[in-house]
Tab-separated table of C-alpha atoms and ligand atoms in Angstrom:
chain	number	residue	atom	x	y	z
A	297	UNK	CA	93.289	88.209	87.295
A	298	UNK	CA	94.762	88.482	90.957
A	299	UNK	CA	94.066	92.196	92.100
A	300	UNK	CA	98.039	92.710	92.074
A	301	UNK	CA	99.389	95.992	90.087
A	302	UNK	CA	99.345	98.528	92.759
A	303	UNK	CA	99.905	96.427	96.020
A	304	UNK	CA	100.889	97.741	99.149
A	305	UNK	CA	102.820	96.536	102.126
A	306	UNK	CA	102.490	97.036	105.554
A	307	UNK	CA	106.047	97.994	106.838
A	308	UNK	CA	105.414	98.604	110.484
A	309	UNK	CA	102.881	97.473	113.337
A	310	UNK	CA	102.045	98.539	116.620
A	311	UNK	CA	98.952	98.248	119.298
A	312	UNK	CA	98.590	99.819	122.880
A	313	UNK	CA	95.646	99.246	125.023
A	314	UNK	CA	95.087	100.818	128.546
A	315	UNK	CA	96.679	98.993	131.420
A	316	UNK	CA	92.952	99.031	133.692
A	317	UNK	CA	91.363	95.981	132.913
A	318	UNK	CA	87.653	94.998	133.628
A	319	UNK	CA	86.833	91.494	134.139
A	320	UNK	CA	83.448	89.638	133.719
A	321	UNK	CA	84.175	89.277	137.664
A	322	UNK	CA	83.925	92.852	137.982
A	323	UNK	CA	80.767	93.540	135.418
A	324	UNK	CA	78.719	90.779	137.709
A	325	UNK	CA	79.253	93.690	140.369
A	326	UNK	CA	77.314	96.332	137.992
A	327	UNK	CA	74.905	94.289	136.205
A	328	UNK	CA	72.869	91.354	136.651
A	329	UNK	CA	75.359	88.713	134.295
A	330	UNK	CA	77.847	86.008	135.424
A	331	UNK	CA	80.918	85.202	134.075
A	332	UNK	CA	79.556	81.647	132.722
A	333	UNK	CA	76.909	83.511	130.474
A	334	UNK	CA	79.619	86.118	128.917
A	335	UNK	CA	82.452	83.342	128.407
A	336	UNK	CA	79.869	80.932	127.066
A	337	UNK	CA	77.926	83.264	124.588
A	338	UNK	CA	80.855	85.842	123.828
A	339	UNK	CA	83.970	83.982	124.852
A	340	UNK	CA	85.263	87.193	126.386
A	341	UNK	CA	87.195	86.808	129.542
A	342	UNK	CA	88.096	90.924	130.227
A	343	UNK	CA	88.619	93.996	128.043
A	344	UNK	CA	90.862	97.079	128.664
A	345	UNK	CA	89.346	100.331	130.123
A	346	UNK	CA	91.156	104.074	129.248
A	347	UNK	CA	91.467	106.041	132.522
A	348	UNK	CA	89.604	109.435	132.646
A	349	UNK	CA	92.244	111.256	131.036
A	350	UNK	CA	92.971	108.887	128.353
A	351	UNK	CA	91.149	109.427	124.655
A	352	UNK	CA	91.353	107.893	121.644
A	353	UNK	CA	93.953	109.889	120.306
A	354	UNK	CA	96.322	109.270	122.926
A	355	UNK	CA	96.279	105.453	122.365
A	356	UNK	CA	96.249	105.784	118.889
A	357	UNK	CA	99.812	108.130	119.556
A	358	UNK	CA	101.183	104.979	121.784
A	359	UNK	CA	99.901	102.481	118.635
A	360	UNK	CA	101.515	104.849	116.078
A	361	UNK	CA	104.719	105.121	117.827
A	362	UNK	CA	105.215	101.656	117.610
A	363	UNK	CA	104.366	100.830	114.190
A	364	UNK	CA	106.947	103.873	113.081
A	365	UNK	CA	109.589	102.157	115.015
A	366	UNK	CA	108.708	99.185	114.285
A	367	UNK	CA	108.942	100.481	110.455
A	368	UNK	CA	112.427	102.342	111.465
A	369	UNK	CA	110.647	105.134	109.946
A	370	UNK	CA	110.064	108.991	111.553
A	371	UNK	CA	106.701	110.964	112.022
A	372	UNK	CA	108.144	112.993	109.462
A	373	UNK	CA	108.223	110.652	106.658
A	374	UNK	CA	104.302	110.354	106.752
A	375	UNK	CA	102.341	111.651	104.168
A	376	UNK	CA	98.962	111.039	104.948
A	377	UNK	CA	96.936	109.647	108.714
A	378	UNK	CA	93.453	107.834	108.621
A	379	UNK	CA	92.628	107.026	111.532
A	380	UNK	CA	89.220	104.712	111.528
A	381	UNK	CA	87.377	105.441	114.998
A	382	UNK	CA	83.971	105.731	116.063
A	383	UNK	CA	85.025	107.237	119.262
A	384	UNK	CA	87.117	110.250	118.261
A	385	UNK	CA	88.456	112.611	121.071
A	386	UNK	CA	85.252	115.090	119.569
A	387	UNK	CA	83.345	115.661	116.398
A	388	UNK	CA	85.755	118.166	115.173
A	389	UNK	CA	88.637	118.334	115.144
A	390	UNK	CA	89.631	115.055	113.537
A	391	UNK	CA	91.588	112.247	115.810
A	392	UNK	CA	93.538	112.050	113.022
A	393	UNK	CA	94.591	116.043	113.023
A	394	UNK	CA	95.093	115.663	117.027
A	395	UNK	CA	97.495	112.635	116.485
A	396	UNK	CA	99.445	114.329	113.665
A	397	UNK	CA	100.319	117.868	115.738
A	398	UNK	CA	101.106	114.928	118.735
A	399	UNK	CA	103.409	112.952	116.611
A	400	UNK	CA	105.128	115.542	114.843
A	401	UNK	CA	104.180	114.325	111.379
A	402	UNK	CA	104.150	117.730	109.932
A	403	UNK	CA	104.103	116.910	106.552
A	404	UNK	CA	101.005	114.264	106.633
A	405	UNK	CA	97.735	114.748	105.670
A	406	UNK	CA	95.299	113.704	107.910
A	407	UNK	CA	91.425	112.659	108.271
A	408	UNK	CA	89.102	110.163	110.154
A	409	UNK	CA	87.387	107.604	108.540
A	410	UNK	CA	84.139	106.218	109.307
A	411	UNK	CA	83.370	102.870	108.761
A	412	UNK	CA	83.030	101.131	112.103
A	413	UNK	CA	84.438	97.798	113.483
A	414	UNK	CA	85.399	97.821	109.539
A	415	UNK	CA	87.303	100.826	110.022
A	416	UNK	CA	90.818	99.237	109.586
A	417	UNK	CA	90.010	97.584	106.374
A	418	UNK	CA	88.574	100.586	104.891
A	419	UNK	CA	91.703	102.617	106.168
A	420	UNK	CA	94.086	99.669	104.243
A	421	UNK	CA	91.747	99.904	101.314
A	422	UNK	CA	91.763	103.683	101.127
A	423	UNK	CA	95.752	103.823	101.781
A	424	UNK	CA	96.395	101.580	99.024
A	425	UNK	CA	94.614	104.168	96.596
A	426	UNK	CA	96.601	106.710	97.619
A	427	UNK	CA	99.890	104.979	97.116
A	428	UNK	CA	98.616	103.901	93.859
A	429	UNK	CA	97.991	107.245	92.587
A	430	UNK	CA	101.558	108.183	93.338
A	431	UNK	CA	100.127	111.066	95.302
A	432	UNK	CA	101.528	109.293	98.793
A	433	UNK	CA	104.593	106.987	99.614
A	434	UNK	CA	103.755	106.524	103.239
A	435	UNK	CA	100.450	106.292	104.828
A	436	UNK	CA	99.656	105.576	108.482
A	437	UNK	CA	96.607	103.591	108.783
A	438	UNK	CA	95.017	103.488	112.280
A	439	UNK	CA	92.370	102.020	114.120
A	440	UNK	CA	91.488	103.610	117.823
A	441	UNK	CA	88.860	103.248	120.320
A	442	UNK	CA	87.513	104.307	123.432
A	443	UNK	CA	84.264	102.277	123.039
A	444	UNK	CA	83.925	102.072	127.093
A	445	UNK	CA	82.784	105.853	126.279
A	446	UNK	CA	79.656	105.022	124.418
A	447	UNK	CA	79.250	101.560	126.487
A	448	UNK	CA	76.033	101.651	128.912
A	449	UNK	CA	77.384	99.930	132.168
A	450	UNK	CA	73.660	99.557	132.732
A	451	UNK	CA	72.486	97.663	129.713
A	452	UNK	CA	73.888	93.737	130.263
A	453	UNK	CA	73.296	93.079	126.509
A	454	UNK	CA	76.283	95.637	125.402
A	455	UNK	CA	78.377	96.289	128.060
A	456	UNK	CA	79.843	92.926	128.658
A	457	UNK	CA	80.980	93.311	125.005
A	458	UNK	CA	83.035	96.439	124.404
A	459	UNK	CA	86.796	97.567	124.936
A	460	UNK	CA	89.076	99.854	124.335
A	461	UNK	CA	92.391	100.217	122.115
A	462	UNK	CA	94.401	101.151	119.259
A	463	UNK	CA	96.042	99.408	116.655
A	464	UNK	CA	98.476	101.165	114.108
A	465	UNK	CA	100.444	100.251	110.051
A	466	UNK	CA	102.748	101.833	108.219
A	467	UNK	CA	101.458	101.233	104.552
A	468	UNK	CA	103.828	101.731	101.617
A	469	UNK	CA	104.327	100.675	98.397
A	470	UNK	CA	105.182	96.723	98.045
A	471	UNK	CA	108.861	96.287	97.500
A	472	UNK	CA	108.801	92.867	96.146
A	473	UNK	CA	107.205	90.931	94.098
A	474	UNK	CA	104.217	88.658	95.314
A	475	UNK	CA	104.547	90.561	98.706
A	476	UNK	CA	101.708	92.717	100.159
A	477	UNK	CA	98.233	93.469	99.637
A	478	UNK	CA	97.055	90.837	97.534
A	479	UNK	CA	93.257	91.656	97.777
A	480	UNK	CA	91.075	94.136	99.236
A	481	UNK	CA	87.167	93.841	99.160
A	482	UNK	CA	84.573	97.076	100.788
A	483	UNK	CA	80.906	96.155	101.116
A	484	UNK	CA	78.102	98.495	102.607
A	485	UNK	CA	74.232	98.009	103.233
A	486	UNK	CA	72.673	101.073	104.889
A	487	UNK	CA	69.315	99.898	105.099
A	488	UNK	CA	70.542	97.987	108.265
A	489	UNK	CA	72.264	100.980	109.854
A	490	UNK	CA	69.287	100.907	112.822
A	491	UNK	CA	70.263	97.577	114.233
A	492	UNK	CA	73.484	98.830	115.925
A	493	UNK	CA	73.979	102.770	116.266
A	494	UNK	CA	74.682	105.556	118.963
A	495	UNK	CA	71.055	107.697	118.885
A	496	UNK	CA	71.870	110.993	119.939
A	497	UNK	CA	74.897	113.138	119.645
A	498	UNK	CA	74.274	114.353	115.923
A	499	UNK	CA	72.415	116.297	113.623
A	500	UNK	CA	69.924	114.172	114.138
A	501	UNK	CA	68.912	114.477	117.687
A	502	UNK	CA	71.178	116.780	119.079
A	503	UNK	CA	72.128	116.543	122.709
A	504	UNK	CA	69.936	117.846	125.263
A	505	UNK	CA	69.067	117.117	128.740
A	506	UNK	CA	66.436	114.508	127.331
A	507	UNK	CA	68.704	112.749	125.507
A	508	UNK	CA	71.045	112.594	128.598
A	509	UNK	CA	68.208	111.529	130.625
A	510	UNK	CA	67.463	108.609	128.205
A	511	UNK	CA	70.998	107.342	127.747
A	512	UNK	CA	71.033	108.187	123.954
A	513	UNK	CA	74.839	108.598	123.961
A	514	UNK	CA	75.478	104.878	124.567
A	515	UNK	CA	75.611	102.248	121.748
A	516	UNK	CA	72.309	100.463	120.909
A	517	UNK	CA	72.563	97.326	119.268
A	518	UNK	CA	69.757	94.449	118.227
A	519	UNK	CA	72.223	91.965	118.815
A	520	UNK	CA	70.543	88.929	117.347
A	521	UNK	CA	70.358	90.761	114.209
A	522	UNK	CA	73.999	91.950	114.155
A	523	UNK	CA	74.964	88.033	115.087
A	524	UNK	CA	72.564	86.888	111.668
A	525	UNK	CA	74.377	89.783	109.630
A	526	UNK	CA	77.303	89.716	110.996
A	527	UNK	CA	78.012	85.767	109.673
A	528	UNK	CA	76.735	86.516	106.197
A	529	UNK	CA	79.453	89.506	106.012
A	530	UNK	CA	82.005	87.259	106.795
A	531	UNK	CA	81.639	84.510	104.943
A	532	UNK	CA	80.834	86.751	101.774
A	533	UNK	CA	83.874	89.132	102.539
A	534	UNK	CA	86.322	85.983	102.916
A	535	UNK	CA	84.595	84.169	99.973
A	536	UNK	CA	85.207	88.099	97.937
A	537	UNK	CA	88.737	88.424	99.035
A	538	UNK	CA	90.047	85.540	98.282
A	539	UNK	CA	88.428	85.305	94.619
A	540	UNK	CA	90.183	89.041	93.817
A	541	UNK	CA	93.427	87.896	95.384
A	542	UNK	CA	93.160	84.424	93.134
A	543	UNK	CA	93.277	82.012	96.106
A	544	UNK	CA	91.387	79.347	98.030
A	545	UNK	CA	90.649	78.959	101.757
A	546	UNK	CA	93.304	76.192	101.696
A	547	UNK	CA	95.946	78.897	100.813
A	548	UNK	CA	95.625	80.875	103.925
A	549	UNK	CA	97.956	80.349	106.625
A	550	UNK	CA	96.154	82.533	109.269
A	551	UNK	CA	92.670	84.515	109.267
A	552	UNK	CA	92.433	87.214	111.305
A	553	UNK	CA	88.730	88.255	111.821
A	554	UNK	CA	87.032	91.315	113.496
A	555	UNK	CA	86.589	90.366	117.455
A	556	UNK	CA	83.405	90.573	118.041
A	557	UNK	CA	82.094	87.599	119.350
A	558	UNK	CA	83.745	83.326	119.574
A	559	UNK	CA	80.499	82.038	118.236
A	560	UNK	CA	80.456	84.776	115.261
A	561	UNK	CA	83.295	83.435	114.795
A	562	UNK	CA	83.378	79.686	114.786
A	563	UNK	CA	80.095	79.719	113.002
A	564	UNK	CA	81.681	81.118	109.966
A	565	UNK	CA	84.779	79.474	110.144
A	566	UNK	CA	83.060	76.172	110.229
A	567	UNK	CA	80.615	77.299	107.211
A	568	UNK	CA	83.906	78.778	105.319
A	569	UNK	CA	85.740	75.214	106.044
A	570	UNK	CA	88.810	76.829	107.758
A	571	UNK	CA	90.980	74.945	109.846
A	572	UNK	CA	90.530	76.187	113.585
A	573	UNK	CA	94.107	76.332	114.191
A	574	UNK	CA	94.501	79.224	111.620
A	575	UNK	CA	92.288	81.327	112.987
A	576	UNK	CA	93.553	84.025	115.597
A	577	UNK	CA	91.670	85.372	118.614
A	578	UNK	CA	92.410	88.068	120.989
A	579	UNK	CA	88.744	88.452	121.623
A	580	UNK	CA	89.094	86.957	125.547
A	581	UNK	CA	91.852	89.136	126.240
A	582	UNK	CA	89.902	92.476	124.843
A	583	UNK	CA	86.785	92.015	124.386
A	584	UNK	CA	85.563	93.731	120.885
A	585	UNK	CA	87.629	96.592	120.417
A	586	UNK	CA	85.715	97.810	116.568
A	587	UNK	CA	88.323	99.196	114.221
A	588	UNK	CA	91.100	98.390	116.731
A	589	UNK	CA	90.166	94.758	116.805
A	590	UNK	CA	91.921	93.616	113.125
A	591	UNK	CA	95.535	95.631	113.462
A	592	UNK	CA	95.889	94.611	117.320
A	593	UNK	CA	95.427	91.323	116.395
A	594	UNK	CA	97.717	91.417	113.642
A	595	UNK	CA	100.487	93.039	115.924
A	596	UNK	CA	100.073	90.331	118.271
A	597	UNK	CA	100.143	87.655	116.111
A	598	UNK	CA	103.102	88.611	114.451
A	599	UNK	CA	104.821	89.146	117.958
A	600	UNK	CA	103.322	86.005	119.211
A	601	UNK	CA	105.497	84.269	116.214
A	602	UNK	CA	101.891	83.328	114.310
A	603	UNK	CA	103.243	85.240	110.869
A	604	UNK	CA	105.937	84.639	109.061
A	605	UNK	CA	107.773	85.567	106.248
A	606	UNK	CA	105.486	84.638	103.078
A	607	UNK	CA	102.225	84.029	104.894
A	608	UNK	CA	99.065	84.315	103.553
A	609	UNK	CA	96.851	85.871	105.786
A	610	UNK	CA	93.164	87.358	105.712
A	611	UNK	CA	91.414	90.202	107.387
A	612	UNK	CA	87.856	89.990	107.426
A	613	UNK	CA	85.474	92.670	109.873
A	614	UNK	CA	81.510	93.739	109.409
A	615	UNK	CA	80.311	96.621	111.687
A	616	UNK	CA	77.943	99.400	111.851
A	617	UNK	CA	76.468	101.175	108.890
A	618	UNK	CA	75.888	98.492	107.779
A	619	UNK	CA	79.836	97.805	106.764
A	620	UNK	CA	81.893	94.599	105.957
A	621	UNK	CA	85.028	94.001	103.980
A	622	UNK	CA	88.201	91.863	104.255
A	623	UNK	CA	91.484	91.888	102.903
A	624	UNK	CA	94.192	89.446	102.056
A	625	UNK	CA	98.252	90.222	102.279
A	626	UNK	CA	100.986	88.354	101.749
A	627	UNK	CA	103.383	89.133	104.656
A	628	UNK	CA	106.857	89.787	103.342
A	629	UNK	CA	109.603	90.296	105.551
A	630	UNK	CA	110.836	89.908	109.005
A	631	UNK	CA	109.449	92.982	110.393
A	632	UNK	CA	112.172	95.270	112.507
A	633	UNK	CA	111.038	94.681	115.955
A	634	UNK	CA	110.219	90.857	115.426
A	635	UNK	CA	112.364	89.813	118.242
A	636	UNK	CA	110.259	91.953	120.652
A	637	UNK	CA	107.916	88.172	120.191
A	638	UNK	CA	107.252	87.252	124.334
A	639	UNK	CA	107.219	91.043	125.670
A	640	UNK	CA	104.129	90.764	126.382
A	641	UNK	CA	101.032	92.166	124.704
A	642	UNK	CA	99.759	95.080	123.266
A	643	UNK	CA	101.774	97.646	125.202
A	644	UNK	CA	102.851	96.118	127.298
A	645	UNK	CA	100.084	94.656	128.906
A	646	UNK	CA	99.508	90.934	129.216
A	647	UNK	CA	99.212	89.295	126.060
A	648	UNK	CA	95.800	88.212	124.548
A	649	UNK	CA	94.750	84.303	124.124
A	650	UNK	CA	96.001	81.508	121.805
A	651	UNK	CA	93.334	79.877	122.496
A	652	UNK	CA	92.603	78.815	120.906
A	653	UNK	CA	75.556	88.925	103.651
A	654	UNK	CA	74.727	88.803	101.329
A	655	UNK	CA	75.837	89.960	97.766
A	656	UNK	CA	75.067	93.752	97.263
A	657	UNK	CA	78.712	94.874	97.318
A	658	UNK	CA	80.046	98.295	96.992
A	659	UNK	CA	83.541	97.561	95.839
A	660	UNK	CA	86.146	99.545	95.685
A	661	UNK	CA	88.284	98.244	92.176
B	281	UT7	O1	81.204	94.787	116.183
B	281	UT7	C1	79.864	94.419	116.049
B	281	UT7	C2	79.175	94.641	117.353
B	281	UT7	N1	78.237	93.722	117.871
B	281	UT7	C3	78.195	92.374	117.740
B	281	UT7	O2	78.913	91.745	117.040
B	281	UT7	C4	77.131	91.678	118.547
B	281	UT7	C5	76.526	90.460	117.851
B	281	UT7	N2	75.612	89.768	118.749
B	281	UT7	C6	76.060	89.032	119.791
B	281	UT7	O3	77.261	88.910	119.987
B	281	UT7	C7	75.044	88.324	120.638
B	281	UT7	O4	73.758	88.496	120.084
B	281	UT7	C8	75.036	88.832	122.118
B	281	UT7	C9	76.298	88.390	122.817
B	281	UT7	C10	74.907	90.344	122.153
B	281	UT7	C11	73.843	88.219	122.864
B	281	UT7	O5	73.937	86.791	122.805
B	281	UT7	P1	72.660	85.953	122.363
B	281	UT7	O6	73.024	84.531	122.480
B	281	UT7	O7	72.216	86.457	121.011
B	281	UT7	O8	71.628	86.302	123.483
B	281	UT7	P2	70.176	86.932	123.331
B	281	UT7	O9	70.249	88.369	122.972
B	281	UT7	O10	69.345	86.025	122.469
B	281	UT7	O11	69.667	86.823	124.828
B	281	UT7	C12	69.457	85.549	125.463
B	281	UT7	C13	69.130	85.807	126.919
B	281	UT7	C14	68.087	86.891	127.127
B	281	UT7	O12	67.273	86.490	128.220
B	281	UT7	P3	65.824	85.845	127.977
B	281	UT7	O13	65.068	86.876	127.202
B	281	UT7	O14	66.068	84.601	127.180
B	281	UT7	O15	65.333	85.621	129.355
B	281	UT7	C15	68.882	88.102	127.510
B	281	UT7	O16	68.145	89.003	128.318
B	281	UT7	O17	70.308	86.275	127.596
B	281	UT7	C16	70.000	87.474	128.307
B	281	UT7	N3	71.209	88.290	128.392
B	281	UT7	C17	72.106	88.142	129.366
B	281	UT7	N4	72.156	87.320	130.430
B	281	UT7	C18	73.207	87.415	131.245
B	281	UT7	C19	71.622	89.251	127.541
B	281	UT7	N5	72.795	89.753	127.965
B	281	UT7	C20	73.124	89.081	129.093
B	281	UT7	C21	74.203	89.124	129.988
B	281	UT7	N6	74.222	88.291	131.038
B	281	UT7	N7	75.239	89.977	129.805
């Protein structure tokens, strides 16, 4: 039985990404990497940078703003923020709490969510609850990074890989038929939270001077073991979402996957049998941006003309924690704000590229 009942639909989009961009030109400058290695083993071509006095919350304000206009809706109509962020502005308060004073939402709820690169889904997942409980009618579901924060410009083997950015939904109730969130599917494994983590900073190991000292604050990652996992997760994720929404790969018009890496990528679109030319990249334009990565590609392909009305399409991310989950929706509508298609990209910033686990699931139906 199709997971149908209490679908949601996303009613507005909108991404902003900082207008300083950092090529691979300018990381050969800082490390010892070329551009031929990074295009060749990540397929990254530049990612955005904030400026000093940009944080997370600010480009997730810029994201949200868009997705409420683009939604003709005001701040005030908001019932509830999640913003999905591994980078908030501090531990406390939430980003979520600094973007609802900033937006004027006074009537929303609001907390962080922490679930990685697989933030967004998680966010979509955990909005549709709400709506279904009738405790909501309009949830804001946001995904906002300033990885270049946590990113060791001295360590080749992560800082080639990381941007930052924000991507932003309206989620509400689906108002048609057929329309919406068909599927959603939330997978965890914990017992391979070490191979990709930020050390210090916590509980754990507070910081000190040592853990200055030894660059604790930056992102550690065993990257060949993130690659290996990070393939499993999305082949089981699509394989997941698509049973709960009743549908086959051949009934996907475009799959939007986490940005991470073109060979993640193309490894598991050619073991999932998906045509090439449905999948959607930004991942040269931004490099991997974690929970950002799934709604600013979805903005962009919607303004770059890639959805249209009654598309299937599929969101599939893994990240740390170990986390991994995908969703599918049926897009529904014209979208106000369509016609801004050839503006440019995500805020106004040149547009990305055209270019073109296993089974222990923690569910959440
Ligand atoms: O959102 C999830 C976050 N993370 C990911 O998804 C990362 C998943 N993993 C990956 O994307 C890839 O493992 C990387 C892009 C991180 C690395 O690519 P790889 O093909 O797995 O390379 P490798 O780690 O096996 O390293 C191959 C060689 C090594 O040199 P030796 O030991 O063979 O001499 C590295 O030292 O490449 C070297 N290397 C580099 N060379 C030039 C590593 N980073 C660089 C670099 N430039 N930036």
């Amino acid at each position: 039985m199709p997971y149908r009942e209490t679908s949601v639909t996303v009613a507005g989009l909108g991404s902003a990404v900082p207008d300083r961009i950092l090529t691979n030109g300018d990381l050969e400058r800082m490390v010892d990497t070329s551009d031929e290695w990074i295009v060749e083993r990540t397929g990254i071509r530049q990612r955005r940078v904030a400026a000093p006095h940009e944080a997370t919350s600010d480009l997730a304000l810029a994201a949200s703003r868009k997705a409420l206009s683009d939604a003709g809706m005001d701040p005030a109509d908001l019932d509830l923020i999640i913003v999905g962020t591994v980078t908030p502005d501090m531990p406390f308060p939430s980003t979520a709490c600094l973007l609802q004073a900033a937006l004027g939402a006074r009537r929303a709820a609001a907390m962080d969510l922490g679930a990685a690169c697989t933030g967004f889904i998680y966010g979509l997942a955990a909005a549709e609850g709400f709506l279904a409980s009738g405790r909501f009618r309009t949830v804001l579901v946001v995904g906002a990074e300033t990885l270049s924060r946590i990113t060791d410009y001295e360590d080749r083997s992560t800082c080639v890989l990381f941007g930052d950015g924000a991507g932003a939904a309206v989620v509400r109730r689906a108002t048609s038929v057929g329309g919406g969130l068909l599927s959603v599917y939330l997978a965890a494994d914990g017992r391979g939270a070490g191979i990709l983590r930020l050390p210090a900073g916590g509980s754990r190991r507070p910081a000190d001077a040592d853990t200055v000292a030894s660059r604790q604050h930056f992102i550690r990652m065993d990257g060949r073991e993130v690659f290996r996992f990070a393939v499993r997760a999305m082949v089981s994720a699509v394989k997941e979402s698509l049973r709960r929404a009743g549908l086959r790969v051949a009934d996907v018009d475009l799959f939007i996957p986490h940005q991470a890496n073109t060979r993640i990528i193309d490894t598991a679109v050619r073991m999932l049998g998906i045509p090439p030319a449905r999948v959607f990249h930004t991942i040269e334009a931004y490099g991997n941006i974690s929970s950002a990565s799934i709604p600013v590609s979805l903005d962009e392909a919607r303004r770059r003309g890639r959805l249209r009305p009654g598309d299937t399409v599929l969101l599939v991310a893994f990240g740390a924690g170990l986390t991994y989950g995908g969703a599918v929706l049926r897009w529904e509508a014209a979208v106000p704000g369509a016609s801004a298609a050839g503006e440019g990209g995500a805020a106004g910033s040149p547009s990305g590229t055209d270019s073109n686990p296993q089974e222990r699931t923690q569910s959440m139906t």
